[in-house]
């Protein structure tokens, strides 16, 4: 199976590429089997996400959004991976992985409410298989093993994917999660978006290992190293990892080499303190949108008009979502108490009564 | 009815729940073939298979994460932490993940995990095996803490803990595992979480306690009654989070005097919280301040020093005498 080639061969080598930066296909043998419409849909999602990110940064600066971790540059890694999954697969995101949640079915206005710090932002609709964004770095790596073990015990053909950055690979939970997944042969995909920096700390200060992918060896699971600016390559390795998972072959660690064009978060991080302009522009040459746009244009599948239509669509969607977020009712302490337990202990009943009295005034 | 030790009652509770509910899974270090380092899971793997009762790698945080992931995917994990002194490795899974799952998802997800773990002094364990760390969890919103003091309670409370749809830390005092036998009913029964038990009625002073200190307190009560005829009421909290404030306050209103007895250090455990609650709710009924009988505020002692460090009958009698003579 050609897919196995990718997972086994890329671990310690050059990241797998299907599209060269000029948009030409360099590995036709690994080309995902996608229709023209599906290819266009990948581009639509990337452009949409880029616009959404720009709008989110702007809304954050206006004070209309709260906590926000920019995603520009990582669209191929995020969307390529999510698109290779089915809706029944379970996503355990980190705080930056909001796009995968939304493309998996989480409503955008709820993502905005999450950003603002509103309870509705955590209320994932029934049937949408995502967890709330994880703030504790790498906790999702161990939790994904539990979700995946559940699928394995029930004999369901589903996988759990967990997302994290390069810094997370220094955490104990990253290693423990992979190791448990290895021992129990669980259908898990550990997806590391290596954007080179954990806030200001470059990857070489996280580890003396050559890369993230080799760390799979310590757990005895499969690994793949992929060009995270190449959406087709990302799509391919995730599809393969999923197949391995549901075939009972166990877990895969994927390292996607990518870059964030913006700051770590919108809470005052200034990347010019730790990154050079040369480095930034070097990665801008590798922009996943440029590469995939060239590929589609060469095939006659994308035009400026298509792009403009998506830009308008995204702007409208963001405007609608922020409006809907504005309409969310203000939270009440009594309501927060109510979601602590199935049955409230007397002490909390008492505190709830106190706050209900205040709230009714 | 059968005569059981506490550890047998605990095994029986897991067996009953595993039979009743196929989503109940038991896992941890050495809980499978070995049946647990204290035999608490003895025979369970043979009866229910490796899919339901299994060993894990030696990593508490991984165990906690596995449990949380299973719990949001429809399972009811009973995860064992070999000794509660090792809870720090998995504190995030308990205190930042399981405890907050219902709240941060606005009720969409729940984490019905039971974390079972032995603790407690008096059996000369090596470092970080016996520490009383229940106070840490007491200060963690979203998770319940249960500490049984006898076989009957252990079974009924563990069944309730497993059935509870929120996370529960179930702490098993090592000294009580096999120290005595008690009649324990066959099959299922449950004891509600959050309800204390008045194990001895009295009218002159109340002892509020839990775990192994229930037995120390009962002996002290007996001695005091012999010595000066004062009638001591003894409350076994059974659940320390949430605390059964109502039972405590009712008793204090009757006796007008109270002490809290705990094995944990003075500024750990639950004593301070109980005293604060009594101050808020029953100060006009107090004839004396509420005192604490606890361990001193040092690191848990070297094994050879347990006898001089752990609260004993004499220290409880002293505490009672001080509030009676105030």
PDB file of C-alpha atoms in Angstrom, chain A residues 50-285:
ATOM      1  CA  UNK A  50      -7.297  33.047   6.476  1.00  0.00           C
ATOM      2  CA  UNK A  51      -9.963  35.759   6.252  1.00  0.00           C
ATOM      3  CA  UNK A  52     -11.564  34.609   9.482  1.00  0.00           C
ATOM      4  CA  UNK A  53      -8.160  34.810  11.204  1.00  0.00           C
ATOM      5  CA  UNK A  54      -7.613  38.369   9.936  1.00  0.00           C
ATOM      6  CA  UNK A  55     -11.079  39.357  11.101  1.00  0.00           C
ATOM      7  CA  UNK A  56     -10.583  37.667  14.486  1.00  0.00           C
ATOM      8  CA  UNK A  57      -7.351  39.593  15.072  1.00  0.00           C
ATOM      9  CA  UNK A  58      -9.115  42.806  14.168  1.00  0.00           C
ATOM     10  CA  UNK A  59     -12.116  41.999  16.378  1.00  0.00           C
ATOM     11  CA  UNK A  60      -9.744  41.188  19.217  1.00  0.00           C
ATOM     12  CA  UNK A  61      -8.078  44.595  18.816  1.00  0.00           C
ATOM     13  CA  UNK A  62     -11.491  46.226  18.923  1.00  0.00           C
ATOM     14  CA  UNK A  63     -12.213  44.385  22.150  1.00  0.00           C
ATOM     15  CA  UNK A  64     -14.975  42.365  20.548  1.00  0.00           C
ATOM     16  CA  UNK A  65     -13.111  39.095  21.025  1.00  0.00           C
ATOM     17  CA  UNK A  66     -11.067  37.869  23.988  1.00  0.00           C
ATOM     18  CA  UNK A  67      -8.468  35.117  24.033  1.00  0.00           C
ATOM     19  CA  UNK A  68      -7.278  34.380  20.511  1.00  0.00           C
ATOM     20  CA  UNK A  69      -4.351  32.365  19.123  1.00  0.00           C
ATOM     21  CA  UNK A  70      -3.710  33.317  15.468  1.00  0.00           C
ATOM     22  CA  UNK A  71      -3.665  30.552  12.850  1.00  0.00           C
ATOM     23  CA  UNK A  72      -2.480  32.221   9.599  1.00  0.00           C
ATOM     24  CA  UNK A  73       0.170  30.008   8.006  1.00  0.00           C
ATOM     25  CA  UNK A  74      -1.164  26.824   9.566  1.00  0.00           C
ATOM     26  CA  UNK A  75      -4.231  26.442   7.334  1.00  0.00           C
ATOM     27  CA  UNK A  76      -2.886  23.472   5.390  1.00  0.00           C
ATOM     28  CA  UNK A  77      -1.939  21.606   8.561  1.00  0.00           C
ATOM     29  CA  UNK A  78      -5.269  22.330  10.224  1.00  0.00           C
ATOM     30  CA  UNK A  79      -7.650  21.932   7.319  1.00  0.00           C
ATOM     31  CA  UNK A  80      -5.768  19.178   5.520  1.00  0.00           C
ATOM     32  CA  UNK A  81      -5.863  17.049   8.653  1.00  0.00           C
ATOM     33  CA  UNK A  82      -9.481  17.723   9.590  1.00  0.00           C
ATOM     34  CA  UNK A  83     -10.663  17.129   6.020  1.00  0.00           C
ATOM     35  CA  UNK A  84      -9.075  13.675   5.952  1.00  0.00           C
ATOM     36  CA  UNK A  85     -11.285  12.601   8.874  1.00  0.00           C
ATOM     37  CA  UNK A  86     -14.947  11.682   9.039  1.00  0.00           C
ATOM     38  CA  UNK A  87     -17.451  13.521  11.173  1.00  0.00           C
ATOM     39  CA  UNK A  88     -17.605  10.567  13.590  1.00  0.00           C
ATOM     40  CA  UNK A  89     -13.910  10.897  14.365  1.00  0.00           C
ATOM     41  CA  UNK A  90     -13.183  12.765  17.578  1.00  0.00           C
ATOM     42  CA  UNK A  91     -11.066  15.916  17.776  1.00  0.00           C
ATOM     43  CA  UNK A  92      -9.203  16.913  20.946  1.00  0.00           C
ATOM     44  CA  UNK A  93      -7.905  20.378  20.079  1.00  0.00           C
ATOM     45  CA  UNK A  94      -5.422  22.668  21.719  1.00  0.00           C
ATOM     46  CA  UNK A  95      -6.289  26.327  22.192  1.00  0.00           C
ATOM     47  CA  UNK A  96      -5.062  27.192  18.687  1.00  0.00           C
ATOM     48  CA  UNK A  97      -7.089  24.508  16.925  1.00  0.00           C
ATOM     49  CA  UNK A  98     -10.384  26.336  16.641  1.00  0.00           C
ATOM     50  CA  UNK A  99     -10.574  26.005  12.814  1.00  0.00           C
ATOM     51  CA  UNK A 100     -10.585  22.185  12.970  1.00  0.00           C
ATOM     52  CA  UNK A 101     -13.397  22.348  15.525  1.00  0.00           C
ATOM     53  CA  UNK A 102     -15.449  24.649  13.344  1.00  0.00           C
ATOM     54  CA  UNK A 103     -14.880  22.654  10.152  1.00  0.00           C
ATOM     55  CA  UNK A 104     -15.879  19.582  12.166  1.00  0.00           C
ATOM     56  CA  UNK A 105     -19.231  21.148  12.997  1.00  0.00           C
ATOM     57  CA  UNK A 106     -18.717  23.484  15.949  1.00  0.00           C
ATOM     58  CA  UNK A 107     -20.636  26.706  15.232  1.00  0.00           C
ATOM     59  CA  UNK A 108     -18.457  29.765  14.648  1.00  0.00           C
ATOM     60  CA  UNK A 109     -20.453  31.996  16.977  1.00  0.00           C
ATOM     61  CA  UNK A 110     -19.720  29.501  19.745  1.00  0.00           C
ATOM     62  CA  UNK A 111     -16.023  29.714  18.914  1.00  0.00           C
ATOM     63  CA  UNK A 112     -16.328  33.460  19.414  1.00  0.00           C
ATOM     64  CA  UNK A 113     -18.126  32.913  22.717  1.00  0.00           C
ATOM     65  CA  UNK A 114     -15.314  30.587  23.774  1.00  0.00           C
ATOM     66  CA  UNK A 115     -12.868  33.374  22.924  1.00  0.00           C
ATOM     67  CA  UNK A 116     -14.823  35.831  25.033  1.00  0.00           C
ATOM     68  CA  UNK A 117     -15.117  33.433  27.965  1.00  0.00           C
ATOM     69  CA  UNK A 118     -18.794  32.497  27.863  1.00  0.00           C
ATOM     70  CA  UNK A 119     -20.327  29.203  28.960  1.00  0.00           C
ATOM     71  CA  UNK A 120     -22.039  28.748  25.582  1.00  0.00           C
ATOM     72  CA  UNK A 121     -18.591  28.550  24.022  1.00  0.00           C
ATOM     73  CA  UNK A 122     -18.060  25.224  25.769  1.00  0.00           C
ATOM     74  CA  UNK A 123     -21.478  23.769  24.968  1.00  0.00           C
ATOM     75  CA  UNK A 124     -20.556  21.578  22.023  1.00  0.00           C
ATOM     76  CA  UNK A 125     -23.721  20.626  20.131  1.00  0.00           C
ATOM     77  CA  UNK A 126     -24.777  16.967  20.378  1.00  0.00           C
ATOM     78  CA  UNK A 127     -23.350  14.953  17.510  1.00  0.00           C
ATOM     79  CA  UNK A 128     -20.357  17.246  16.999  1.00  0.00           C
ATOM     80  CA  UNK A 129     -17.379  15.134  18.007  1.00  0.00           C
ATOM     81  CA  UNK A 130     -15.007  17.674  19.458  1.00  0.00           C
ATOM     82  CA  UNK A 131     -13.830  18.558  22.927  1.00  0.00           C
ATOM     83  CA  UNK A 132     -13.384  22.104  24.194  1.00  0.00           C
ATOM     84  CA  UNK A 133      -9.940  23.598  23.400  1.00  0.00           C
ATOM     85  CA  UNK A 134      -7.318  22.345  25.839  1.00  0.00           C
ATOM     86  CA  UNK A 135      -5.360  24.985  27.717  1.00  0.00           C
ATOM     87  CA  UNK A 136      -3.168  22.566  29.678  1.00  0.00           C
ATOM     88  CA  UNK A 137      -0.595  21.702  27.074  1.00  0.00           C
ATOM     89  CA  UNK A 138      -0.557  17.961  26.209  1.00  0.00           C
ATOM     90  CA  UNK A 139      -3.445  16.951  28.497  1.00  0.00           C
ATOM     91  CA  UNK A 140      -5.286  16.164  25.260  1.00  0.00           C
ATOM     92  CA  UNK A 141      -2.606  13.594  24.377  1.00  0.00           C
ATOM     93  CA  UNK A 142      -3.546  11.334  27.275  1.00  0.00           C
ATOM     94  CA  UNK A 143      -7.280  11.982  27.003  1.00  0.00           C
ATOM     95  CA  UNK A 144      -7.230  10.966  23.346  1.00  0.00           C
ATOM     96  CA  UNK A 145      -6.105   7.490  24.413  1.00  0.00           C
ATOM     97  CA  UNK A 146      -9.249   7.110  26.491  1.00  0.00           C
ATOM     98  CA  UNK A 147     -11.551   8.247  23.699  1.00  0.00           C
ATOM     99  CA  UNK A 148      -9.785   5.900  21.278  1.00  0.00           C
ATOM    100  CA  UNK A 149      -9.895   2.977  23.702  1.00  0.00           C
ATOM    101  CA  UNK A 150     -13.651   3.488  23.882  1.00  0.00           C
ATOM    102  CA  UNK A 151     -13.903   3.106  20.099  1.00  0.00           C
ATOM    103  CA  UNK A 152     -11.698   0.044  20.158  1.00  0.00           C
ATOM    104  CA  UNK A 153     -13.713  -1.611  22.955  1.00  0.00           C
ATOM    105  CA  UNK A 154     -16.959  -1.034  21.079  1.00  0.00           C
ATOM    106  CA  UNK A 155     -15.444  -2.146  17.783  1.00  0.00           C
ATOM    107  CA  UNK A 156     -16.226   1.189  16.149  1.00  0.00           C
ATOM    108  CA  UNK A 157     -14.232   2.242  13.096  1.00  0.00           C
ATOM    109  CA  UNK A 158     -13.383   5.673  14.422  1.00  0.00           C
ATOM    110  CA  UNK A 159     -10.241   7.500  15.444  1.00  0.00           C
ATOM    111  CA  UNK A 160      -9.386  10.205  17.949  1.00  0.00           C
ATOM    112  CA  UNK A 161      -7.032  12.953  16.801  1.00  0.00           C
ATOM    113  CA  UNK A 162      -5.290  15.297  19.194  1.00  0.00           C
ATOM    114  CA  UNK A 163      -3.526  18.486  18.182  1.00  0.00           C
ATOM    115  CA  UNK A 164      -0.613  20.225  19.859  1.00  0.00           C
ATOM    116  CA  UNK A 165       2.409  22.329  19.022  1.00  0.00           C
ATOM    117  CA  UNK A 166       6.125  21.614  19.075  1.00  0.00           C
ATOM    118  CA  UNK A 167       6.592  22.857  22.647  1.00  0.00           C
ATOM    119  CA  UNK A 168       4.034  20.318  23.866  1.00  0.00           C
ATOM    120  CA  UNK A 169       6.361  17.495  22.857  1.00  0.00           C
ATOM    121  CA  UNK A 170       8.489  18.302  25.915  1.00  0.00           C
ATOM    122  CA  UNK A 171       5.568  17.514  28.232  1.00  0.00           C
ATOM    123  CA  UNK A 172       5.279  14.212  30.074  1.00  0.00           C
ATOM    124  CA  UNK A 173       1.681  13.808  28.939  1.00  0.00           C
ATOM    125  CA  UNK A 174       2.742  13.848  25.283  1.00  0.00           C
ATOM    126  CA  UNK A 175       5.005  10.893  25.885  1.00  0.00           C
ATOM    127  CA  UNK A 176       2.572   9.103  28.226  1.00  0.00           C
ATOM    128  CA  UNK A 177      -0.264   9.447  25.745  1.00  0.00           C
ATOM    129  CA  UNK A 178       1.782   8.004  22.882  1.00  0.00           C
ATOM    130  CA  UNK A 179       3.093   5.234  25.088  1.00  0.00           C
ATOM    131  CA  UNK A 180      -0.375   4.174  26.269  1.00  0.00           C
ATOM    132  CA  UNK A 181      -1.623   4.294  22.679  1.00  0.00           C
ATOM    133  CA  UNK A 182       1.269   2.074  21.668  1.00  0.00           C
ATOM    134  CA  UNK A 183       0.708  -0.502  24.411  1.00  0.00           C
ATOM    135  CA  UNK A 184      -3.033  -0.816  23.704  1.00  0.00           C
ATOM    136  CA  UNK A 185      -2.709  -0.335  19.908  1.00  0.00           C
ATOM    137  CA  UNK A 186      -5.268   2.441  19.931  1.00  0.00           C
ATOM    138  CA  UNK A 187      -6.717   4.293  16.954  1.00  0.00           C
ATOM    139  CA  UNK A 188      -5.169   7.658  17.819  1.00  0.00           C
ATOM    140  CA  UNK A 189      -3.481  10.291  15.702  1.00  0.00           C
ATOM    141  CA  UNK A 190      -1.055  12.539  17.552  1.00  0.00           C
ATOM    142  CA  UNK A 191      -0.817  15.601  15.335  1.00  0.00           C
ATOM    143  CA  UNK A 192       1.990  17.999  16.126  1.00  0.00           C
ATOM    144  CA  UNK A 193       2.010  21.329  14.345  1.00  0.00           C
ATOM    145  CA  UNK A 194       5.639  22.264  14.523  1.00  0.00           C
ATOM    146  CA  UNK A 195       5.693  25.987  13.818  1.00  0.00           C
ATOM    147  CA  UNK A 196       9.213  26.296  15.148  1.00  0.00           C
ATOM    148  CA  UNK A 197       8.359  28.235  18.280  1.00  0.00           C
ATOM    149  CA  UNK A 198       6.669  27.782  21.635  1.00  0.00           C
ATOM    150  CA  UNK A 199       5.920  31.464  22.239  1.00  0.00           C
ATOM    151  CA  UNK A 200       9.527  32.747  22.021  1.00  0.00           C
ATOM    152  CA  UNK A 201      11.403  29.486  22.526  1.00  0.00           C
ATOM    153  CA  UNK A 202      12.682  27.895  19.316  1.00  0.00           C
ATOM    154  CA  UNK A 203      12.371  24.159  18.716  1.00  0.00           C
ATOM    155  CA  UNK A 204      16.073  23.472  19.290  1.00  0.00           C
ATOM    156  CA  UNK A 205      15.612  24.610  22.878  1.00  0.00           C
ATOM    157  CA  UNK A 206      12.849  22.047  23.401  1.00  0.00           C
ATOM    158  CA  UNK A 207      14.942  19.033  22.501  1.00  0.00           C
ATOM    159  CA  UNK A 208      18.202  17.857  21.040  1.00  0.00           C
ATOM    160  CA  UNK A 209      16.251  15.343  18.950  1.00  0.00           C
ATOM    161  CA  UNK A 210      16.318  15.930  15.186  1.00  0.00           C
ATOM    162  CA  UNK A 211      12.599  16.451  15.038  1.00  0.00           C
ATOM    163  CA  UNK A 212       9.245  15.602  16.651  1.00  0.00           C
ATOM    164  CA  UNK A 213       8.497  12.581  14.488  1.00  0.00           C
ATOM    165  CA  UNK A 214      11.407  10.526  15.827  1.00  0.00           C
ATOM    166  CA  UNK A 215       9.858  10.697  19.296  1.00  0.00           C
ATOM    167  CA  UNK A 216       7.334   8.096  18.160  1.00  0.00           C
ATOM    168  CA  UNK A 217      10.164   5.562  18.356  1.00  0.00           C
ATOM    169  CA  UNK A 218      10.169   5.867  22.145  1.00  0.00           C
ATOM    170  CA  UNK A 219       6.574   4.673  22.205  1.00  0.00           C
ATOM    171  CA  UNK A 220       6.914   2.152  19.408  1.00  0.00           C
ATOM    172  CA  UNK A 221       4.232   3.796  17.285  1.00  0.00           C
ATOM    173  CA  UNK A 222       4.309   4.842  13.625  1.00  0.00           C
ATOM    174  CA  UNK A 223       5.372   8.304  12.612  1.00  0.00           C
ATOM    175  CA  UNK A 224       5.273  10.635   9.658  1.00  0.00           C
ATOM    176  CA  UNK A 225       6.900  13.942   8.969  1.00  0.00           C
ATOM    177  CA  UNK A 226       5.055  16.118   6.535  1.00  0.00           C
ATOM    178  CA  UNK A 227       5.310  19.509   4.888  1.00  0.00           C
ATOM    179  CA  UNK A 228       2.658  21.325   6.865  1.00  0.00           C
ATOM    180  CA  UNK A 229       2.351  24.003   4.173  1.00  0.00           C
ATOM    181  CA  UNK A 230       1.216  21.360   1.663  1.00  0.00           C
ATOM    182  CA  UNK A 231      -2.426  20.545   2.205  1.00  0.00           C
ATOM    183  CA  UNK A 232      -2.374  17.466  -0.019  1.00  0.00           C
ATOM    184  CA  UNK A 233       0.575  15.939   1.819  1.00  0.00           C
ATOM    185  CA  UNK A 234      -1.100  16.600   5.176  1.00  0.00           C
ATOM    186  CA  UNK A 235      -4.348  15.141   3.885  1.00  0.00           C
ATOM    187  CA  UNK A 236      -2.509  12.065   2.672  1.00  0.00           C
ATOM    188  CA  UNK A 237      -0.673  11.227   5.889  1.00  0.00           C
ATOM    189  CA  UNK A 238      -3.734  11.766   8.075  1.00  0.00           C
ATOM    190  CA  UNK A 239      -5.835   9.601   5.796  1.00  0.00           C
ATOM    191  CA  UNK A 240      -3.184   6.927   6.070  1.00  0.00           C
ATOM    192  CA  UNK A 241      -2.903   7.268   9.845  1.00  0.00           C
ATOM    193  CA  UNK A 242      -6.669   6.990  10.139  1.00  0.00           C
ATOM    194  CA  UNK A 243      -6.665   3.871   7.998  1.00  0.00           C
ATOM    195  CA  UNK A 244      -3.984   2.321  10.171  1.00  0.00           C
ATOM    196  CA  UNK A 245      -6.017   3.197  13.251  1.00  0.00           C
ATOM    197  CA  UNK A 246      -9.264   1.642  12.097  1.00  0.00           C
ATOM    198  CA  UNK A 247      -7.406  -1.390  10.704  1.00  0.00           C
ATOM    199  CA  UNK A 248      -6.179  -2.093  14.234  1.00  0.00           C
ATOM    200  CA  UNK A 249      -2.567  -1.177  13.446  1.00  0.00           C
ATOM    201  CA  UNK A 250      -2.398   1.407  16.211  1.00  0.00           C
ATOM    202  CA  UNK A 251      -1.415   5.000  16.637  1.00  0.00           C
ATOM    203  CA  UNK A 252       0.596   7.426  14.503  1.00  0.00           C
ATOM    204  CA  UNK A 253       2.529  10.535  15.414  1.00  0.00           C
ATOM    205  CA  UNK A 254       2.455  13.117  12.653  1.00  0.00           C
ATOM    206  CA  UNK A 255       4.739  16.111  12.615  1.00  0.00           C
ATOM    207  CA  UNK A 256       3.587  18.856  10.277  1.00  0.00           C
ATOM    208  CA  UNK A 257       6.279  21.473   9.573  1.00  0.00           C
ATOM    209  CA  UNK A 258       4.509  24.799   9.534  1.00  0.00           C
ATOM    210  CA  UNK A 259       4.733  28.421  10.596  1.00  0.00           C
ATOM    211  CA  UNK A 260       2.487  30.980  12.240  1.00  0.00           C
ATOM    212  CA  UNK A 261       2.674  34.336  10.547  1.00  0.00           C
ATOM    213  CA  UNK A 262       1.180  36.113  13.521  1.00  0.00           C
ATOM    214  CA  UNK A 263       1.984  36.311  17.234  1.00  0.00           C
ATOM    215  CA  UNK A 264       1.575  33.390  19.640  1.00  0.00           C
ATOM    216  CA  UNK A 265      -1.622  34.900  21.003  1.00  0.00           C
ATOM    217  CA  UNK A 266      -3.235  38.316  20.948  1.00  0.00           C
ATOM    218  CA  UNK A 267      -2.316  38.839  24.609  1.00  0.00           C
ATOM    219  CA  UNK A 268       0.687  41.044  23.896  1.00  0.00           C
ATOM    220  CA  UNK A 269       3.144  38.647  22.260  1.00  0.00           C
ATOM    221  CA  UNK A 270       5.516  40.413  19.845  1.00  0.00           C
ATOM    222  CA  UNK A 271       7.219  37.913  17.508  1.00  0.00           C
ATOM    223  CA  UNK A 272       9.737  40.495  16.244  1.00  0.00           C
ATOM    224  CA  UNK A 273      11.501  40.030  19.595  1.00  0.00           C
ATOM    225  CA  UNK A 274      12.453  36.469  18.708  1.00  0.00           C
ATOM    226  CA  UNK A 275      12.039  36.038  14.939  1.00  0.00           C
ATOM    227  CA  UNK A 276      13.784  37.775  12.063  1.00  0.00           C
ATOM    228  CA  UNK A 277      12.128  39.426   9.113  1.00  0.00           C
ATOM    229  CA  UNK A 278      14.111  37.166   6.778  1.00  0.00           C
ATOM    230  CA  UNK A 279      12.739  34.080   8.433  1.00  0.00           C
ATOM    231  CA  UNK A 280       9.207  35.443   8.261  1.00  0.00           C
ATOM    232  CA  UNK A 281       9.469  36.241   4.551  1.00  0.00           C
ATOM    233  CA  UNK A 282      11.093  32.911   3.825  1.00  0.00           C
ATOM    234  CA  UNK A 283       8.038  31.179   5.263  1.00  0.00           C
ATOM    235  CA  UNK A 284       5.710  33.552   3.484  1.00  0.00           C
ATOM    236  CA  UNK A 285       7.122  32.167   0.237  1.00  0.00           C
TER     237      UNK A 285
END
